[in-house]
Amino acid sequence: MLSFENDYSEGAHPAILQRFVETNLEQVPGYGSDPYCDSAKEKIRAACNCPDAEIFFLVGGTQTNAVVIDSMLQAYEGVVSAQTGHVNAHEAGAIEYTGHKVLAIPQYDGKMKASDLEAYLKTFWQDESHEHMVFPGMVYISHPTEYGTLYTKQELTDLSAICRRYEIPLYLDGARLGYGLMSKHTDVTLPDIAELCDVFYIGGTKVGALCGEALVFTKHNMPKYFVTHVKQHGALLAKGRLAGVQFDTLFTDNLYFEISKHAIEMAELLKQGFAEKGYQFHLDSPTNQQFIVLDDAKYNELQKQVRCCFWEKPDDTHTVVRFATSWATPKENIDELMKLL
Amino acid sequence: MLSFENDYSEGAHPAILQRFVETNLEQVPGYGSDPYCDSAKEKIRAACNCPDAEIFFLVGGTQTNAVVIDSMLQAYEGVVSAQTGHVNAHEAGAIEYTGHKVLAIPQYDGKMKASDLEAYLKTFWQDESHEHMVFPGMVYISHPTEYGTLYTKQELTDLSAICRRYEIPLYLDGARLGYGLMSKHTDVTLPDIAELCDVFYIGGTKVGALCGEALVFTKHNMPKYFVTHVKQHGALLAKGRLAGVQFDTLFTDNLYFEISKHAIEMAELLKQGFAEKGYQFHLDSPTNQQFIVLDDAKYNELQKQVRCCFWEKPDDTHTVVRFATSWATPKENIDELMKLL
Amino acid sequence: MLSFENDYSEGAHPAILQRFVETNLEQVPGYGSDPYCDSAKEKIRAACNCPDAEIFFLVGGTQTNAVVIDSMLQAYEGVVSAQTGHVNAHEAGAIEYTGHKVLAIPQYDGKMKASDLEAYLKTFWQDESHEHMVFPGMVYISHPTEYGTLYTKQELTDLSAICRRYEIPLYLDGARLGYGLMSKHTDVTLPDIAELCDVFYIGGTKVGALCGEALVFTKHNMPKYFVTHVKQHGALLAKGRLAGVQFDTLFTDNLYFEISKHAIEMAELLKQGFAEKGYQFHLDSPTNQQFIVLDDAKYNELQKQVRCCFWEKPDDTHTVVRFATSWATPKENIDELMKLL
Amino acid sequence: MLSFENDYSEGAHPAILQRFVETNLEQVPGYGSDPYCDSAKEKIRAACNCPDAEIFFLVGGTQTNAVVIDSMLQAYEGVVSAQTGHVNAHEAGAIEYTGHKVLAIPQYDGKMKASDLEAYLKTFWQDESHEHMVFPGMVYISHPTEYGTLYTKQELTDLSAICRRYEIPLYLDGARLGYGLMSKHTDVTLPDIAELCDVFYIGGTKVGALCGEALVFTKHNMPKYFVTHVKQHGALLAKGRLAGVQFDTLFTDNLYFEISKHAIEMAELLKQGFAEKGYQFHLDSPTNQQFIVLDDAKYNELQKQVRCCFWEKPDDTHTVVRFATSWATPKENIDELMKLL
């Protein structure tokens, strides 16, 4: 059965598995202090054009979000997010579990507007009773967003400027960062992100790794004793090599970018195919997730041969469905899907 | 350089890596609902002789302890542990981070005594002001303990009986369970553990896996919506196959037991070698961790050629050092170590 | 200087202070087990027409909300509230501090609509990925709301029916409950609330007490070992008599209702006065808080002689200001205010 | 019935109630910004000989401990306490609820030894794996201790010096501070405490107030936005005057010290009486709590006419019982008790 259900259906890029095999019996220190982690960090620093970046590898996205937010915020602070931000909507309350409120502001195709953010911060600080409220202590954005959309460089620059004015960090969740960077419709580069954000993560789980996210602190701002924070969250890998080998491979010879580019090319083909057949798009996504409006009869029929992801019901007779491509999507699958439509 | 520093220095058993390669491009559902997780669970249930066991795969030991303890306890309850229990001593406060106190009672070579446990529980319930105290809501033991020691079947039976009388679960941390089960000095089997404990985990990280622990609920007592608890703790693997493939491999053809047995055989050789050379043991460990008392001169000399783990200073001129074998320890390394002594 | 700033500017109703004096040197047991607490509970049960109600006295509103929500929810659950609910907006994240998300839905003059609540619950349970989201585990309403508005009996009945259908408790925050019950524009009685809500609190701090809220569980649903939950939150009074004497006095000879009625009469006079002088109301409040739109010049002038509470800026030249009456407001103050306008 | 059960059986010192009556209808700002709080703070600063002390009033002891510890510690830190410290033994896990471990070290009649503390800190920092453990981030002592015992000035000086060397705050829980300061067997003054401790609280609840503790930060070290921390813990009094009026009264004309002295005199009489009659003391307490060893027959007989507090069973035929005097104990009660013995 054909599947476009998500971008984590397959294992890892074969080069990663091969590297596991090659390095398997080497004895290396635990907890992230092995040479593979060191090498991966060096390569990521270079790719970010941020030679002083402090980097830590974690296992998954929700875990990374919880550790970052909890370790960087003061107890009385919360994190500002668009209403649809992953931390607000789909992490089972993992952020609140750490004791911090997610301060939701409006979203537009998954993005927050700088003007909304600024108004929120201004209103908070002007409120005479703000000491009875949750202090906005960080801004969370995802890029690509949960809707596959992207911030422009100007938009990121504006958000960054506001954060600096209010002296709070800008945190970018890059669970699908590769697909954002390789989009044909972006002017944002990895060095741009390293410059404009105070902390961000480069997603591995959805971009070719078995698991793993590379968390990057760009401003000498990694919380003190960060490894203890991580351990306390149950997030410290004994065999740090699990992440180290993967990211070292992904950042060798541009692999991370090459495989992301492939996913984008497949998404563009898929998009073009749906468009040519007259399907309606729920929104215009420039990345590997495409949101198509199907009439329910078509949706039911299609489900017999294709796995895709239910998104929402815009009305009683239609369904919005997500088709995701990934580093692993073969072109044949796109062709076959097009035949089925 | 020769290393006996710990049992997580190498990667994974080669059969696991091979299985990753073979299954890599199959598209499977996420979050633990893939066929490899299902198959692994079935095999573990069989090995436990517990056909109804509910099983969940997590990434690491501290994470597993935090999720189990937090999800099974009421807010006003804590977990009873020996003073040296991993949850009390070496998890950076991960349990307290979940809001629960670790109620420490005396330890004897890493183990708790049933009589101490019973006295503790009795005293608590007899105290007229016990509603102002933390309720003992679970008992935590590790097997092997942090000192490599093992409970006898009778000891486990006694602890289990007390827990049932007080209606609190007995939880066994099996980070190194394989090495315990394959010890030449144990009468405890995996089905015994499944019968006597209410919940336990079978450690993968230190017994041949890249990462992963198999959490087993034996009494239809998995907390409701457990997957949500796990997600909230940031512990849910998107690619559940990472754990599924590993445990499916480990529980095929007795691999988990075979490789554990190998580690034990290496430990016995090492033990015998140290004994023959007149070294003193800090305590008598029947598993893969051996604790040797070295005079400091010897220790300093040895460190030039062998990595081992500092444990403690019993006095000003000696050091207790841990030598750990594992599934990956070649016999040649033992021989070479013996030559160096 | 005349003050209508809030309803907690004065001390306690004189009858309460007198009762403190009379009972002061009696030696009574601590932690809420004294005869004054017992007597107060009996009187409150009678006033609620709920003979089996379980009652606990706490010190303040935010504390009460945190203890109730935290002790009644499962770890994976959050509390549904109108966007403007006190727990969502003005408790410095006290609810999130307990690990639970506040699930905000739209507000209309401070109230939630039954249809919005039902839609929210329905959508949640229909979402295939709801196990990755925060479960709605309780509904929070305030009555009067933060805007002084009131639910009708029909509205409460509808919310209650939805909660029962979804098997989650309906919790009513009655910080100003007396002023709601004595409003001239309500059909809701205290027994109605006890019948329709699963748990609620009768506010003392803002209705004649020095401090204290009477928390009422109406359905034999007080969490087990509730006193331990309370202690764990740092909310257990050693001298429980502090609350007991106050509530026993307030619920003797209808004092709570009489003094609330006085506040309402003063509010009606104030309202009438503003209306006659052509002032615009921000919304129609039937209780002791009145929200008036002032042009900024007038507001600045008034502030020289009257303390009132800034609420919000509807536009650049006007300010919404809250005038609050209370059990302690003398009629002369209203007269004087009217002269100043 | 005669009661020596505890020191919180009566209401408040009559001067406090009178002051409530006198100031009752004055309209004052909420949340601790009223003139009574200001005046009380000024008087406490003077009594502490610490003109820059930052002071905050809270309601109860467990609450104060939780707020102080949680707001002053980093996430990865815990608080060192003697095994018998109130925070470790009798607060229902309120400290762990905030996410912080209580690091228990040995106790001697309720006190910790400087040498034990120093050894603990030294061992922690020397442990190569200390980043996997809970960092000792504060030291908690109670004075008087839970056993009524007192630190000498030299002992406090030693503890203070160690804390400064390790750059962690020394926190003194003064739930019964007045009784400690007025003991006939102490060389410690309130200014000594202010100088040697970084933060401490002056207990009101057990020393003449209806409720309330005065928290004193002595080194310009009150956590930023402390009022928000307090609110988040549900510990902020709307009517701050409740605490302000009480502490202003207690620190007017030495009332706090006078009434404490009375309790001590009553305790000395009681002690003398028991001693003369040949009773055995469980330990030598210099403050208002006396721990007597009774044979069980005597204990049972006595309970018919006297309320006292069960402490523990040293053996099968004896019981340790606590007799507490307070500011409110009349000399007649001591005489009557002596007659009964």
PDB file of C-alpha atoms in Angstrom, chain C residues 1-14 17-18 20-31 59-60 62-63 66 70 86 90-95 97-99 204-211 228 231-239 241-242 307 327-328 333, chain D residues 1-14 17-18 20-31 59-60 62-63 66 70 86 90-95 97-99 204-211 228 231-239 241-242 307 327-328 333:
ATOM      1  CA  MET C   1      -9.841  59.614  49.455  1.00  0.00           C
ATOM      2  CA  LEU C   2     -12.885  57.793  48.167  1.00  0.00           C
ATOM      3  CA  SER C   3     -12.125  54.272  46.985  1.00  0.00           C
ATOM      4  CA  PHE C   4     -14.038  51.910  44.728  1.00  0.00           C
ATOM      5  CA  GLU C   5     -10.861  50.198  43.690  1.00  0.00           C
ATOM      6  CA  ASN C   6     -11.863  46.700  44.662  1.00  0.00           C
ATOM      7  CA  ASP C   7     -13.875  44.615  47.087  1.00  0.00           C
ATOM      8  CA  TYR C   8     -11.016  43.664  49.386  1.00  0.00           C
ATOM      9  CA  SER C   9      -9.917  47.061  50.674  1.00  0.00           C
ATOM     10  CA  GLU C  10     -11.427  46.746  54.152  1.00  0.00           C
ATOM     11  CA  GLY C  11     -10.851  44.166  56.873  1.00  0.00           C
ATOM     12  CA  ALA C  12     -13.644  41.821  57.935  1.00  0.00           C
ATOM     13  CA  HIS C  13     -17.251  42.222  58.846  1.00  0.00           C
ATOM     14  CA  PRO C  14     -17.251  43.403  62.484  1.00  0.00           C
ATOM     15  CA  LEU C  17     -13.803  40.193  64.590  1.00  0.00           C
ATOM     16  CA  GLN C  18     -16.088  40.069  67.577  1.00  0.00           C
ATOM     17  CA  PHE C  20     -12.522  36.049  67.120  1.00  0.00           C
ATOM     18  CA  VAL C  21     -12.364  37.993  70.373  1.00  0.00           C
ATOM     19  CA  GLU C  22     -14.988  35.837  72.067  1.00  0.00           C
ATOM     20  CA  THR C  23     -13.424  32.518  71.131  1.00  0.00           C
ATOM     21  CA  ASN C  24      -9.792  33.550  71.208  1.00  0.00           C
ATOM     22  CA  LEU C  25      -8.441  31.679  74.203  1.00  0.00           C
ATOM     23  CA  GLU C  26     -10.337  28.450  73.700  1.00  0.00           C
ATOM     24  CA  GLN C  27      -7.926  25.673  72.964  1.00  0.00           C
ATOM     25  CA  VAL C  28      -8.999  23.818  69.852  1.00  0.00           C
ATOM     26  CA  PRO C  29      -7.392  21.187  67.610  1.00  0.00           C
ATOM     27  CA  GLY C  30      -5.532  22.362  64.524  1.00  0.00           C
ATOM     28  CA  TYR C  31      -5.715  21.743  60.784  1.00  0.00           C
ATOM     29  CA  VAL C  59      -7.059  30.750  52.355  1.00  0.00           C
ATOM     30  CA  GLY C  60      -7.349  32.323  48.895  1.00  0.00           C
ATOM     31  CA  THR C  62      -5.769  31.151  43.349  1.00  0.00           C
ATOM     32  CA  GLN C  63      -4.716  28.633  45.960  1.00  0.00           C
ATOM     33  CA  ALA C  66      -4.760  25.235  42.028  1.00  0.00           C
ATOM     34  CA  ASP C  70      -4.519  19.605  40.515  1.00  0.00           C
ATOM     35  CA  HIS C  86      -9.128  33.914  36.249  1.00  0.00           C
ATOM     36  CA  HIS C  90      -4.584  36.349  36.293  1.00  0.00           C
ATOM     37  CA  GLU C  91      -3.050  33.635  38.418  1.00  0.00           C
ATOM     38  CA  ALA C  92       0.593  33.996  37.368  1.00  0.00           C
ATOM     39  CA  GLY C  93       0.506  30.503  35.875  1.00  0.00           C
ATOM     40  CA  ALA C  94      -0.468  28.834  39.137  1.00  0.00           C
ATOM     41  CA  ILE C  95      -2.416  26.166  37.255  1.00  0.00           C
ATOM     42  CA  TYR C  97       2.706  25.310  37.781  1.00  0.00           C
ATOM     43  CA  THR C  98       0.767  22.234  38.910  1.00  0.00           C
ATOM     44  CA  GLY C  99       1.492  20.676  35.514  1.00  0.00           C
ATOM     45  CA  GLY C 204     -14.964  34.773  51.709  1.00  0.00           C
ATOM     46  CA  THR C 205     -12.006  37.066  51.006  1.00  0.00           C
ATOM     47  CA  LYS C 206     -14.054  39.398  48.810  1.00  0.00           C
ATOM     48  CA  VAL C 207     -17.287  38.966  50.733  1.00  0.00           C
ATOM     49  CA  GLY C 208     -16.668  40.019  54.296  1.00  0.00           C
ATOM     50  CA  ALA C 209     -13.870  37.770  55.563  1.00  0.00           C
ATOM     51  CA  LEU C 210     -10.247  38.649  56.282  1.00  0.00           C
ATOM     52  CA  CYS C 211      -9.381  35.664  54.157  1.00  0.00           C
ATOM     53  CA  THR C 228      -2.486  15.715  52.210  1.00  0.00           C
ATOM     54  CA  LYS C 231      -0.614  20.250  52.790  1.00  0.00           C
ATOM     55  CA  GLN C 232       1.523  19.425  49.764  1.00  0.00           C
ATOM     56  CA  HIS C 233       0.371  22.678  48.181  1.00  0.00           C
ATOM     57  CA  GLY C 234       1.399  24.574  51.313  1.00  0.00           C
ATOM     58  CA  ALA C 235      -2.241  25.462  51.795  1.00  0.00           C
ATOM     59  CA  LEU C 236      -3.088  23.827  55.115  1.00  0.00           C
ATOM     60  CA  LEU C 237      -3.847  26.250  57.936  1.00  0.00           C
ATOM     61  CA  ALA C 238      -2.387  25.183  61.284  1.00  0.00           C
ATOM     62  CA  LYS C 239      -5.004  27.309  63.005  1.00  0.00           C
ATOM     63  CA  ARG C 241     -10.146  28.185  63.372  1.00  0.00           C
ATOM     64  CA  LEU C 242      -9.068  31.233  61.355  1.00  0.00           C
ATOM     65  CA  ARG C 307      -9.558  55.401  43.531  1.00  0.00           C
ATOM     66  CA  TRP C 327     -20.238  44.596  51.943  1.00  0.00           C
ATOM     67  CA  ALA C 328     -18.389  47.591  53.449  1.00  0.00           C
ATOM     68  CA  ASN C 333     -19.576  57.090  49.456  1.00  0.00           C
TER      69      ASN C 333
ATOM     70  CA  MET D   1      -9.443  19.613  79.647  1.00  0.00           C
ATOM     71  CA  LEU D   2      -5.879  20.747  80.115  1.00  0.00           C
ATOM     72  CA  SER D   3      -3.936  20.935  76.866  1.00  0.00           C
ATOM     73  CA  PHE D   4      -0.225  21.053  76.146  1.00  0.00           C
ATOM     74  CA  GLU D   5      -0.737  19.475  72.765  1.00  0.00           C
ATOM     75  CA  ASN D   6       0.935  22.157  70.713  1.00  0.00           C
ATOM     76  CA  ASP D   7       1.632  25.866  70.464  1.00  0.00           C
ATOM     77  CA  TYR D   8      -1.135  26.700  68.041  1.00  0.00           C
ATOM     78  CA  SER D   9      -4.215  25.777  70.035  1.00  0.00           C
ATOM     79  CA  GLU D  10      -5.326  29.322  70.875  1.00  0.00           C
ATOM     80  CA  GLY D  11      -6.168  32.241  68.595  1.00  0.00           C
ATOM     81  CA  ALA D  12      -3.992  35.339  68.551  1.00  0.00           C
ATOM     82  CA  HIS D  13      -2.513  37.581  71.183  1.00  0.00           C
ATOM     83  CA  PRO D  14      -5.345  39.911  72.262  1.00  0.00           C
ATOM     84  CA  LEU D  17      -7.297  41.288  67.683  1.00  0.00           C
ATOM     85  CA  GLN D  18      -7.697  44.749  69.138  1.00  0.00           C
ATOM     86  CA  PHE D  20      -7.760  44.382  63.775  1.00  0.00           C
ATOM     87  CA  VAL D  21     -10.798  46.028  65.311  1.00  0.00           C
ATOM     88  CA  GLU D  22      -9.214  49.478  65.351  1.00  0.00           C
ATOM     89  CA  THR D  23      -8.050  49.399  61.748  1.00  0.00           C
ATOM     90  CA  ASN D  24     -10.851  47.343  60.281  1.00  0.00           C
ATOM     91  CA  LEU D  25     -12.682  49.812  58.093  1.00  0.00           C
ATOM     92  CA  GLU D  26      -9.685  51.658  56.743  1.00  0.00           C
ATOM     93  CA  GLN D  27      -9.410  51.120  53.029  1.00  0.00           C
ATOM     94  CA  VAL D  28      -5.929  49.982  52.150  1.00  0.00           C
ATOM     95  CA  PRO D  29      -4.283  48.566  49.013  1.00  0.00           C
ATOM     96  CA  GLY D  30      -4.061  44.808  48.636  1.00  0.00           C
ATOM     97  CA  TYR D  31      -1.316  42.242  48.130  1.00  0.00           C
ATOM     98  CA  VAL D  59       0.593  32.517  55.627  1.00  0.00           C
ATOM     99  CA  GLY D  60       2.202  29.311  56.906  1.00  0.00           C
ATOM    100  CA  THR D  62       5.242  24.740  54.785  1.00  0.00           C
ATOM    101  CA  GLN D  63       4.134  27.332  52.259  1.00  0.00           C
ATOM    102  CA  ALA D  66       8.207  25.712  49.489  1.00  0.00           C
ATOM    103  CA  ASP D  70      11.643  26.775  44.892  1.00  0.00           C
ATOM    104  CA  HIS D  86      10.476  19.638  58.739  1.00  0.00           C
ATOM    105  CA  HIS D  90       6.478  16.519  57.785  1.00  0.00           C
ATOM    106  CA  GLU D  91       5.459  18.581  54.803  1.00  0.00           C
ATOM    107  CA  ALA D  92       3.706  15.921  52.752  1.00  0.00           C
ATOM    108  CA  GLY D  93       6.312  16.229  50.039  1.00  0.00           C
ATOM    109  CA  ALA D  94       5.672  19.939  49.471  1.00  0.00           C
ATOM    110  CA  ILE D  95       9.311  20.514  48.545  1.00  0.00           C
ATOM    111  CA  TYR D  97       6.185  18.872  44.695  1.00  0.00           C
ATOM    112  CA  THR D  98       8.115  21.948  43.560  1.00  0.00           C
ATOM    113  CA  GLY D  99      10.540  19.625  41.764  1.00  0.00           C
ATOM    114  CA  GLY D 204       4.025  34.052  63.677  1.00  0.00           C
ATOM    115  CA  THR D 205       1.556  31.164  63.583  1.00  0.00           C
ATOM    116  CA  LYS D 206       3.109  29.446  66.592  1.00  0.00           C
ATOM    117  CA  VAL D 207       4.125  32.639  68.367  1.00  0.00           C
ATOM    118  CA  GLY D 208       1.012  34.681  68.915  1.00  0.00           C
ATOM    119  CA  ALA D 209      -0.459  35.281  65.465  1.00  0.00           C
ATOM    120  CA  LEU D 210      -3.582  33.793  63.924  1.00  0.00           C
ATOM    121  CA  CYS D 211      -1.392  32.967  60.961  1.00  0.00           C
ATOM    122  CA  THR D 228       4.881  36.536  41.073  1.00  0.00           C
ATOM    123  CA  LYS D 231       1.228  34.214  43.443  1.00  0.00           C
ATOM    124  CA  GLN D 232       2.176  31.199  41.336  1.00  0.00           C
ATOM    125  CA  HIS D 233       2.374  29.147  44.521  1.00  0.00           C
ATOM    126  CA  GLY D 234      -1.122  30.317  45.488  1.00  0.00           C
ATOM    127  CA  ALA D 235       0.415  32.043  48.483  1.00  0.00           C
ATOM    128  CA  LEU D 236      -0.365  35.702  47.865  1.00  0.00           C
ATOM    129  CA  LEU D 237      -2.802  37.251  50.340  1.00  0.00           C
ATOM    130  CA  ALA D 238      -5.296  39.631  48.728  1.00  0.00           C
ATOM    131  CA  LYS D 239      -5.743  41.306  52.094  1.00  0.00           C
ATOM    132  CA  ARG D 241      -3.182  43.631  56.000  1.00  0.00           C
ATOM    133  CA  LEU D 242      -4.028  40.284  57.614  1.00  0.00           C
ATOM    134  CA  ARG D 307      -3.923  16.575  75.960  1.00  0.00           C
ATOM    135  CA  TRP D 327       2.552  32.611  74.619  1.00  0.00           C
ATOM    136  CA  ALA D 328      -0.933  31.680  75.851  1.00  0.00           C
ATOM    137  CA  ASN D 333      -2.172  25.149  83.798  1.00  0.00           C
TER     138      ASN D 333
END
